[in-house]
Coordinates of C-alpha atoms in Angstrom, one line a residue:
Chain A
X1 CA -30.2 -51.5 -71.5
X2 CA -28.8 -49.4 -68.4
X3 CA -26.0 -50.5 -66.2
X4 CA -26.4 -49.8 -62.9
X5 CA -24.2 -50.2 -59.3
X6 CA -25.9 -51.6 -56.4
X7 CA -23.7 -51.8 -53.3
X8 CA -20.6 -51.3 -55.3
X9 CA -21.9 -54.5 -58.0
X10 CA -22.6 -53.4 -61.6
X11 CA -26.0 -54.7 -62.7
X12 CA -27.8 -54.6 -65.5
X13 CA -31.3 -54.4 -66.8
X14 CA -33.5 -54.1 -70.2
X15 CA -34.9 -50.8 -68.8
X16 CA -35.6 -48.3 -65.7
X17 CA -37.5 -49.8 -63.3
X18 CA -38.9 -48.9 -59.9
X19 CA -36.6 -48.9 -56.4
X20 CA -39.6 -51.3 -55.8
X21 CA -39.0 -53.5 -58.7
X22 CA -35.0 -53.6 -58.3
X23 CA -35.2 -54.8 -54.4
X24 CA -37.5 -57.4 -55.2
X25 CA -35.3 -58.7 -57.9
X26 CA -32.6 -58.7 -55.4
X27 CA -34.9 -61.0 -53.4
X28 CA -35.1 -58.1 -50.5
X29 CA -39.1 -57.7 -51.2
X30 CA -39.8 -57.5 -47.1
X31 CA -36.5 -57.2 -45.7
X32 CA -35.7 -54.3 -43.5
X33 CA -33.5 -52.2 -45.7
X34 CA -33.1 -49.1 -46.3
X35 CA -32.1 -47.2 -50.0
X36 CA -29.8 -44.4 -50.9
X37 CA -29.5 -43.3 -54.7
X38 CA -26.1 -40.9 -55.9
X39 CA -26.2 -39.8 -52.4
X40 CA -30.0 -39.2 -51.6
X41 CA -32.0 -41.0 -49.3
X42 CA -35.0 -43.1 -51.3
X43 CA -38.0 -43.4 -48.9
X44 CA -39.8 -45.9 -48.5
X45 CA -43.1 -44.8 -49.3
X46 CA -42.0 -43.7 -52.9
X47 CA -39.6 -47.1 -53.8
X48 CA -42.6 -47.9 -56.4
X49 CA -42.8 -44.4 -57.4
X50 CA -38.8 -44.1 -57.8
X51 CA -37.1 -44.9 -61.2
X52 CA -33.1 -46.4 -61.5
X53 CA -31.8 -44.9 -64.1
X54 CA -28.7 -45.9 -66.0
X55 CA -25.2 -44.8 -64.1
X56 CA -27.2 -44.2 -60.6
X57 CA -25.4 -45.6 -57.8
X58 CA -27.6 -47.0 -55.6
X59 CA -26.4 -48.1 -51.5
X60 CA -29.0 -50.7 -49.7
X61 CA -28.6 -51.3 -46.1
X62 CA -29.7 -53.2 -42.9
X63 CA -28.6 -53.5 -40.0
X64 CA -25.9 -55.8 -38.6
X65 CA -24.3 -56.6 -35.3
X66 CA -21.9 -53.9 -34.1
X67 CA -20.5 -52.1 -30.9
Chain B
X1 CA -39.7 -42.5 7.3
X2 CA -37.2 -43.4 4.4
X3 CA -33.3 -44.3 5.2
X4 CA -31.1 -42.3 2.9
X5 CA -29.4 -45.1 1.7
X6 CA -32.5 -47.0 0.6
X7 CA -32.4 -44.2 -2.6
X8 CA -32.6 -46.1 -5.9
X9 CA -30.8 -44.7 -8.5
X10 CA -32.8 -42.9 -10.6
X11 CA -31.5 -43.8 -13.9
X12 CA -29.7 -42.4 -17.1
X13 CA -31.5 -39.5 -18.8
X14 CA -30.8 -39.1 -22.0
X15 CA -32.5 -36.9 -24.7
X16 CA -35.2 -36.6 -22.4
X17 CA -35.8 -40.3 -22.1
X18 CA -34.7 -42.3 -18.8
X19 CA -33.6 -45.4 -18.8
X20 CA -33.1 -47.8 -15.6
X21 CA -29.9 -49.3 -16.8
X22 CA -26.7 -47.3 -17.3
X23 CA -25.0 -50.3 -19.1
X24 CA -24.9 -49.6 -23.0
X25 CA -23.8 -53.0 -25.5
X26 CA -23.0 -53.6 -29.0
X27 CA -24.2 -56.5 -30.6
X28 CA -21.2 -57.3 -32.6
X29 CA -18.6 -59.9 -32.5
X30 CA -20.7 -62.7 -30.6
X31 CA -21.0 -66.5 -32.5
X32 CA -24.5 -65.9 -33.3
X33 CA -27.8 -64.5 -32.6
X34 CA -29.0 -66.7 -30.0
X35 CA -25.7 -65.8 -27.9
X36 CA -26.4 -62.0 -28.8
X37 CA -29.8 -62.1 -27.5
X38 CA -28.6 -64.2 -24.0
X39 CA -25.4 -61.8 -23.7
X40 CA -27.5 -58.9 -24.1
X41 CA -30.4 -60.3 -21.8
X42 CA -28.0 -61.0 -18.8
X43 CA -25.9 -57.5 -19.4
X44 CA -30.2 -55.9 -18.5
X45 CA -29.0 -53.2 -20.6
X46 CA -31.9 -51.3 -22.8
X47 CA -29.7 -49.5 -25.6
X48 CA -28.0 -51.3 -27.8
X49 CA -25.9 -50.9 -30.9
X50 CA -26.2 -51.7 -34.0
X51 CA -23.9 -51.4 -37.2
X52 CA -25.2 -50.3 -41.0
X53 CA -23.9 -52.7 -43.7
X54 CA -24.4 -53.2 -47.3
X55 CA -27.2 -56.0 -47.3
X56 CA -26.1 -59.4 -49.3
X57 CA -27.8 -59.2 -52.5
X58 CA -29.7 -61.6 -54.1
X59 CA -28.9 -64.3 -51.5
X60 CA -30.6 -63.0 -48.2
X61 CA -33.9 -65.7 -48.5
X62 CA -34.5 -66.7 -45.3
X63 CA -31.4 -65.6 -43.5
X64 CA -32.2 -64.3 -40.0
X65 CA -31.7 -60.7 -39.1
X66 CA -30.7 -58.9 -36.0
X67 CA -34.0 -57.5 -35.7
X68 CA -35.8 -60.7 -35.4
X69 CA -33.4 -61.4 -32.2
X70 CA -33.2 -57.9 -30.5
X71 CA -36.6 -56.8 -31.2
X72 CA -36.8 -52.8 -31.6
X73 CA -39.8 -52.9 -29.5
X74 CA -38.3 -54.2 -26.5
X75 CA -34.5 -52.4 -27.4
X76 CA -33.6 -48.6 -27.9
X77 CA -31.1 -49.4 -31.1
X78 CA -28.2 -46.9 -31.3
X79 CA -27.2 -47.4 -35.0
X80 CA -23.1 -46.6 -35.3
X81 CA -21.1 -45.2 -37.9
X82 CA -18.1 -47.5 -36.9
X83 CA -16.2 -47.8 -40.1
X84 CA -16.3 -44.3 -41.2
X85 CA -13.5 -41.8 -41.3
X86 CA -14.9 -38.7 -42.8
X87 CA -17.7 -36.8 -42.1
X88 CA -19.8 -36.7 -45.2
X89 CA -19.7 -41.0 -44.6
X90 CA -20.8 -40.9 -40.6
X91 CA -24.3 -38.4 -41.7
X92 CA -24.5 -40.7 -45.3
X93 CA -24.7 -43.7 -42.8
X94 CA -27.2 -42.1 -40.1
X95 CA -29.7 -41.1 -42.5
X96 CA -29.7 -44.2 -44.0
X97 CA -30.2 -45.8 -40.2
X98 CA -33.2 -43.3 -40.0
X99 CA -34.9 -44.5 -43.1
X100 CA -34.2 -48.3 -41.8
X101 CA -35.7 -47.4 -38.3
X102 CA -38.7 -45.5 -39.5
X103 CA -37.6 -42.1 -38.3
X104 CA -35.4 -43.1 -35.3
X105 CA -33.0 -40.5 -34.2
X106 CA -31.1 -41.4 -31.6
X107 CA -27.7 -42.1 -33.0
X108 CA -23.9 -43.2 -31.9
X109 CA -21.6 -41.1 -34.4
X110 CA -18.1 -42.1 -34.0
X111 CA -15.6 -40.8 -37.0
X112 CA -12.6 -42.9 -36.8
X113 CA -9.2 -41.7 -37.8
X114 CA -6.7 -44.6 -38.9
X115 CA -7.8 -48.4 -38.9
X116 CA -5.1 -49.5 -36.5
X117 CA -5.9 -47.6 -33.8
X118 CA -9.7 -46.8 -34.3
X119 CA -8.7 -43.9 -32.9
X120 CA -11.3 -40.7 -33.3
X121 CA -10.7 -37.9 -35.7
X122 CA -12.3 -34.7 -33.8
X123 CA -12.3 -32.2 -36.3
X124 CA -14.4 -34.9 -38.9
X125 CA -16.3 -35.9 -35.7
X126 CA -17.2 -32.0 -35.0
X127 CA -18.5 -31.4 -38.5
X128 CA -20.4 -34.5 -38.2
X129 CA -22.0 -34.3 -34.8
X130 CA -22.8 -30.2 -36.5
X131 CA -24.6 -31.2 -39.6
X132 CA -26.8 -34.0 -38.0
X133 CA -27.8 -32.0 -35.0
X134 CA -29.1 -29.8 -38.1
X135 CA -30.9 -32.5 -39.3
X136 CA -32.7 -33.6 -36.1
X137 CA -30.8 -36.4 -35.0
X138 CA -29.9 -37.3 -31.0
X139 CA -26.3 -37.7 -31.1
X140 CA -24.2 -39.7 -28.4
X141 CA -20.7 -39.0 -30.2
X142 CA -17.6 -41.6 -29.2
X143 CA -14.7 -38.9 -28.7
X144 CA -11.6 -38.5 -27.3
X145 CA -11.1 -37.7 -23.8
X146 CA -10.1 -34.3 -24.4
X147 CA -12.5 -31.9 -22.3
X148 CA -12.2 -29.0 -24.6
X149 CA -13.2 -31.3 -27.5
X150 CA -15.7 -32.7 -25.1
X151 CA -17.2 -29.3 -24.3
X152 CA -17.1 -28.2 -27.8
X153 CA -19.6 -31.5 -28.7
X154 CA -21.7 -30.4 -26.3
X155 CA -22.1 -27.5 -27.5
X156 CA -22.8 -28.2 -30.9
X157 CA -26.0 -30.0 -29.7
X158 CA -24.7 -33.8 -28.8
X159 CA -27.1 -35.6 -26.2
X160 CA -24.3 -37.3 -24.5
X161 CA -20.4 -37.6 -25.2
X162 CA -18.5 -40.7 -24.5
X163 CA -15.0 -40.3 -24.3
X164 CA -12.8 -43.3 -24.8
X165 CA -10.9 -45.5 -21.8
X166 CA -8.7 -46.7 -24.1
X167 CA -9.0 -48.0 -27.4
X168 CA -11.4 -49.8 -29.0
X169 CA -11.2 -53.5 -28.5
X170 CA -8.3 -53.0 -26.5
X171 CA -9.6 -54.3 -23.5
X172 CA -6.8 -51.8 -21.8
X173 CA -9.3 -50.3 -19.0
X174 CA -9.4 -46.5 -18.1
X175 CA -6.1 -45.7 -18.7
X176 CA -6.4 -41.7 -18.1
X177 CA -8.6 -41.5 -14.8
X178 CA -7.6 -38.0 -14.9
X179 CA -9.1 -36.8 -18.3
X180 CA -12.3 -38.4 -17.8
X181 CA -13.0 -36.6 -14.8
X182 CA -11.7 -33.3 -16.5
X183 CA -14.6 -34.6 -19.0
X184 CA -17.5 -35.2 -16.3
X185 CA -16.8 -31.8 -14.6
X186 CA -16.6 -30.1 -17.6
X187 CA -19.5 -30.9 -19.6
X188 CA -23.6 -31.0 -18.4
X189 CA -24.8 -33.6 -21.0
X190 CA -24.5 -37.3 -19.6
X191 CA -21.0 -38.4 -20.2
X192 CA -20.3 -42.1 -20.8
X193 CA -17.4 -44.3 -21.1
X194 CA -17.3 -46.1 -24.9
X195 CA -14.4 -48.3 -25.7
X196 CA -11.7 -50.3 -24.1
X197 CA -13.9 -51.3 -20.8
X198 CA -11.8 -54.8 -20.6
X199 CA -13.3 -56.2 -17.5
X200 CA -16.0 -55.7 -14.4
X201 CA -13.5 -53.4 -12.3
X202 CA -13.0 -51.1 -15.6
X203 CA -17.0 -50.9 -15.6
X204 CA -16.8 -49.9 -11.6
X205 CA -14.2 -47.2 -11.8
X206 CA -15.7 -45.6 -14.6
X207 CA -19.0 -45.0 -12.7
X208 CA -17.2 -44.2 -9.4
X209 CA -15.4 -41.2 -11.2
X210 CA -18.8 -40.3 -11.6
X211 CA -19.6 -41.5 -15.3
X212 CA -23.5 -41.3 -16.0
X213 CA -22.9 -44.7 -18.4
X214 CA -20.9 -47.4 -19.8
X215 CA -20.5 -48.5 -23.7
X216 CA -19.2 -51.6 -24.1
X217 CA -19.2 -54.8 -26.5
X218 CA -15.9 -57.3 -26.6
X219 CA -15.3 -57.2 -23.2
X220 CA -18.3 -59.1 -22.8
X221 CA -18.8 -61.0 -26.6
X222 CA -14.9 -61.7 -26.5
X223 CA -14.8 -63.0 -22.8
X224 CA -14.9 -66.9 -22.2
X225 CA -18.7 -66.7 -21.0
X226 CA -20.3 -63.8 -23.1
X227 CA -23.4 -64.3 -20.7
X228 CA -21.8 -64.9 -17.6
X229 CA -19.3 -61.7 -18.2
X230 CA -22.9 -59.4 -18.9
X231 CA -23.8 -60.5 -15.5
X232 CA -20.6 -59.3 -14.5
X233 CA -21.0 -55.9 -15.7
X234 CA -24.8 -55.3 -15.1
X235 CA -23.2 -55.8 -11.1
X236 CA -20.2 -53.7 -12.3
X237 CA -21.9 -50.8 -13.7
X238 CA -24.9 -51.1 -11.1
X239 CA -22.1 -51.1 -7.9
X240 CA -19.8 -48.3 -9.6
X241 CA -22.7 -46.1 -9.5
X242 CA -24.1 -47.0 -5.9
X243 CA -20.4 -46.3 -5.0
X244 CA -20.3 -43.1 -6.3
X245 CA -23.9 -41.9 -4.9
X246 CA -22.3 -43.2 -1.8
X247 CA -19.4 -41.3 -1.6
X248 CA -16.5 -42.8 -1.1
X249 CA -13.6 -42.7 2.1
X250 CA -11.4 -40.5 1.6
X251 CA -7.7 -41.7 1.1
X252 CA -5.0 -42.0 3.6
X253 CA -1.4 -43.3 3.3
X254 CA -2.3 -45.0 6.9
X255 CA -4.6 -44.3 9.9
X256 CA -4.9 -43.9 13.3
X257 CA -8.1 -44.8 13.5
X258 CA -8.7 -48.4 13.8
X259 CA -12.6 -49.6 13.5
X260 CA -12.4 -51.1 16.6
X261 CA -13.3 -49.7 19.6
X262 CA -10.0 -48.6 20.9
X263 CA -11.3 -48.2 24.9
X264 CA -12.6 -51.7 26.9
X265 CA -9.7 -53.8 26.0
X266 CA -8.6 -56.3 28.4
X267 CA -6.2 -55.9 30.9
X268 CA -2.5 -55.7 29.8
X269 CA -0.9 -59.4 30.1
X270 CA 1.8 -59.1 32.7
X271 CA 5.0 -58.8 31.1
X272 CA 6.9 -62.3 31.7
X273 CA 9.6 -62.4 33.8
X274 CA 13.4 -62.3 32.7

């Protein structure tokens, strides 16, 4: 089990699993996002390659209307 | 054998790249997309901003995005850091807006000091606008309209500075004329006015002090008619600058010089008799 916080929600999941795997749980498979884990840009080409481990702190983005 | 008047303006250069409207919007604060897109259609401007925000998790299916409405292909996006008021947040934020726009640079850093006034903090704003020049980015920075700070953000690498007119979403106008010109004389980069643009005449004054740009997005998403109000300041921004190529009269408390021709006048009616 590893507890992890997406976008300031604890989550939690039997294992690590890919960037990839964790944004198409989060139904986001396609969207334009964008990942930061503790701090660090993810990029996109390595979301599948990426593991969340337990404690990370992970931010996902898109954007919004703003001035 | 061309009439020097018929000169077009020749457009806003910035970061190398020129682009035929000096109007800048945000995209925030309107009812919805469809009004975004119209607003932003009738305004003709080409840059636009955009915010970074959390995504809704697990409950996006099908919701529509910005992006669908203001395609990137047809719109330069100038992703914000509105909402941060330290440094190490404003660069967090713009590499994350790089990563979203596969590798876009060009950026609007704004470091905001207290929530009530929105007001910039310029020493969090310098270190900002230092470290991401570092990393490659383009920044326009929102500052105050201090030219020393001004001068300082240029050179530290910013693309353009914008200066405020008054505070954001204040709708106030240019409320320091004086500053902002201390600001366009004192920097090279393209200077623009971002924030508190209330209405078409605020738009026009800041291009006739000789502005290369306007930043704006309540005055038009908060007026009665969003569209009609862009169409407003497309005319705004466009006449401003035609004034200031122009060069205006200069000003006299009165003058003796009537536009009327002052010789040919008829003859002097015969004063009546007592």
């Amino acid at each position: 089990m590893i507890q992890v916080t997406v976008n300031g929600a604890e989550q939690r999941y039997d294992r690590p699993l890919a960037v990839s795997d964790l944004i198409a749980r989060m139904a986001l498979a396609g969207k334009k996002i964008a990942v930061e884990r503790n701090g660090e840009i993810v990029p996109r080409s390595v979301h599948g390659s990426t593991m969340v481990l337990d404690g990370d702190r992970l931010e996902i983005v898109a954007a919004v209307g703003g001035g | 054998m061309a009439i020097a008047g018929m000169r077009a303006d020749d457009g806003l250069i910035v970061a190398g790249k020129r682009y035929a409207s000096r109007l800048l919007v945000g995209t925030g604060k309107y009812k919805d997309f469809a009004e975004t897109r119209a607003a932003i259609e009738a305004s003709g401007a080409e840059i636009v901003t955009v915010a970074i925000r959390r995504t809704n998790i697990g409950q996006t299916k099908g919701e529509p995005s910005l992006l669908e409405f203001l395609p990137p292909s047809k719109f330069t996006y100038l992703p914000n850091t509105a909402g941060c008021y330290n440094a190490q947040d404003a660069i967090r934020t713009l590499r994350l807006a790089r990563e979203l726009l596969d590798g876009h640079d060009l950026v609007k850093l704004e470091v905001l000091g207290d929530p009530h006034t929105l007001y910039p903090n310029m020493p969090e704003t310098l270190e900002a606008a230092r470290q991401l020049v570092k990393e490659g980015f383009k920044v326009m920075v929102y500052c105050s309209d201090d030219p020393i700070q001004a001068k300082m953000l240029e050179d530290s690498g910013c693309v353009a500075v914008m200066p405020l007119a008054s505070l954001i979403g204040s709708g106030m106008g240019i409320l320091n004329p004086w500053n902002l010109q201390l600001v366009i004389e004192r920097v090279q980069v393209p200077v623009l006015v971002d924030a508190g643009v209330g209405t078409a005449s605020d738009a026009s004054i800041a291009m006739e002090l000789g502005c290369d740009g306007v930043l704006m997005n309540t005055a038009i998403a908060a007026a009665r008619d969003p569209v009609m109000m862009a169409r407003a300041m497309k005319k705004a921004v466009e006449a401003g600058r035609e004034a200031f190529l122009a060069g205006r009269m200069p000003k006299k408390l009165y003058s003796a010089a009537p536009s009327s021709p002052t010789t040919g006048t008829i003859a002097p009616s015969q004063p009546k008799a007592a």
